[in-house]
Coordinates of C-alpha atoms in Angstrom, one line a residue:
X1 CA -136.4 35.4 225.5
X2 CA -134.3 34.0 222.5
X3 CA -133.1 31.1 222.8
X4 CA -129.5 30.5 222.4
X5 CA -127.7 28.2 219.3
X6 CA -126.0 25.6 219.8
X7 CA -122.9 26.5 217.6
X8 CA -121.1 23.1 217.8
X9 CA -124.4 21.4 216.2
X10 CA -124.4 24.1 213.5
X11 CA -121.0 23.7 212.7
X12 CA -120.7 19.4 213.0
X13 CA -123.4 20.6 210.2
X14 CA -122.0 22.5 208.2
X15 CA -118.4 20.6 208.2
X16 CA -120.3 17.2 207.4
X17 CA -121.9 19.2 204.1
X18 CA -118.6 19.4 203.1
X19 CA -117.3 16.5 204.0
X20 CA -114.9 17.3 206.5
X21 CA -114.5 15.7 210.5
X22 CA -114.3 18.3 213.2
X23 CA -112.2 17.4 215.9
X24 CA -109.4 15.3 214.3
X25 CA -106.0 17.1 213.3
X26 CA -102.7 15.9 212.2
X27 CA -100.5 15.3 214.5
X28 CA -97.1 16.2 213.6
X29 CA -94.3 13.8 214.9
X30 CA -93.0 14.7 218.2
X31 CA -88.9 14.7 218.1
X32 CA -87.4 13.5 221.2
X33 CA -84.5 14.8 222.3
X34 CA -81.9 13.2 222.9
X35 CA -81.1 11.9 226.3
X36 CA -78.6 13.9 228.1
X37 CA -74.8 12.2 227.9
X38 CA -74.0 10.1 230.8
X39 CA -71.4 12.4 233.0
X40 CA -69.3 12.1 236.1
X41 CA -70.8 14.4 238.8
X42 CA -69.3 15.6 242.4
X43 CA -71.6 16.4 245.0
X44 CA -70.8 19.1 247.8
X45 CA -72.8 20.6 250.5
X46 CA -72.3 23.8 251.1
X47 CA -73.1 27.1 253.0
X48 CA -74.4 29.4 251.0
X49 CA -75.8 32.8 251.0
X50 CA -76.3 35.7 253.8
X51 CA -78.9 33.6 255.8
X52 CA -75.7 30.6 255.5
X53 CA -78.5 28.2 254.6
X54 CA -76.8 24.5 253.3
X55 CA -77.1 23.9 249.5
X56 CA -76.4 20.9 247.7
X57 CA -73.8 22.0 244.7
X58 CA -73.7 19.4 242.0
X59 CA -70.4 20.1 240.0
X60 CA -69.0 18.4 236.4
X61 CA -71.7 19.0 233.8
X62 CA -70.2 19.1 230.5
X63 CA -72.6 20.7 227.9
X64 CA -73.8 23.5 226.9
X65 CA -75.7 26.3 229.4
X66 CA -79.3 26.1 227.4
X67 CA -78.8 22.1 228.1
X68 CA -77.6 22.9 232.0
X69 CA -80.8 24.8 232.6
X70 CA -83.0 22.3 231.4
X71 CA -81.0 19.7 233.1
X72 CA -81.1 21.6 236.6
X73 CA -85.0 21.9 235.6
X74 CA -85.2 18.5 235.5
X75 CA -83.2 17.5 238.4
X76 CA -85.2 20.2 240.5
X77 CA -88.7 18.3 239.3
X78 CA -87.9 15.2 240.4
X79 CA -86.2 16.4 243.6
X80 CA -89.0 18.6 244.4
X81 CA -87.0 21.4 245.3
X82 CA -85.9 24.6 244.4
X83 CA -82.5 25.6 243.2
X84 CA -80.4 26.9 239.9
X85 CA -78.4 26.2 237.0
X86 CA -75.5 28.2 235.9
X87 CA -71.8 28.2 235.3
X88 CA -71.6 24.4 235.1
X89 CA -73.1 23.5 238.6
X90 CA -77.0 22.7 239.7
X91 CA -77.5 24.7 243.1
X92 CA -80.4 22.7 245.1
X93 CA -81.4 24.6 247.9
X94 CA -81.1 22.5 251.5
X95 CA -78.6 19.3 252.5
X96 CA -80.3 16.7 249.8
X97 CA -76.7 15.3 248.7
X98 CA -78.1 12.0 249.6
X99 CA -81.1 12.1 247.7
X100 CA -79.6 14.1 244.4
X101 CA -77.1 11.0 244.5
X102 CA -79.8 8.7 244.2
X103 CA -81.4 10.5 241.3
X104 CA -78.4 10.7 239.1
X105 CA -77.3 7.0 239.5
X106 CA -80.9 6.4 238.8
X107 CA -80.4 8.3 235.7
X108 CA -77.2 6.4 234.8
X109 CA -74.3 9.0 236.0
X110 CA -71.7 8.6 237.7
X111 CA -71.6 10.5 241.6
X112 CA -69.5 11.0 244.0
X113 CA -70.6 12.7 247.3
X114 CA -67.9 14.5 249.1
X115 CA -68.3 15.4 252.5

């Protein structure tokens, strides 16, 4: 039976013949973006859908859709919940008002929850 190479030891090798490192790139500057505007949002539970399950409906974003999605993506992380982002409200499934208006004060919006 052969036995096998170790290809990492033959190519540390061969790199430090010619004078190169393995293992260490250039990292290229990571842009940030830039933080989303602070907004004015109104809270609303609703019932939605044939099952008429309550969902919290987070109306006011000003900004573009590509910008809502990712927002609602965000939002739906931290909330750990499920939910969608189109036509300038953030759909979170279940009766999390409460808790959405804690995020996005955290996040330095202004909320207001109506019942």
């Amino acid at each position: 039976m052969k036995k096998a190479t170790d290809w990492r030891a033959a190519l540390t090798q061969i790199a430090e013949k010619e004078g190169m490192e393995l293992g260490k790139t250039e990292e290229a500057p990571v842009e940030e973006k830039a933080a989303f505007q602070k907004q004015n949002f109104t809270i609303k539970v609703e019932k939605r859908g044939a099952g008429q399950k309550k969902a919290t409906i987070i109306y006011g974003y000003n900004g573009s859709d590509d910008d809502l999605t990712e927002f609602g993506a965000q939002l739906r992380k931290k909330m750990s919940t499920g939910g969608s982002a189109r036509g300038g409200e953030i759909l979170l499934q279940g009766d999390v008002a409460q808790q959405a208006a804690k995020v996005l004060e955290e996040m330095g919006h202004k909320v207001k929850v109506q019942k």
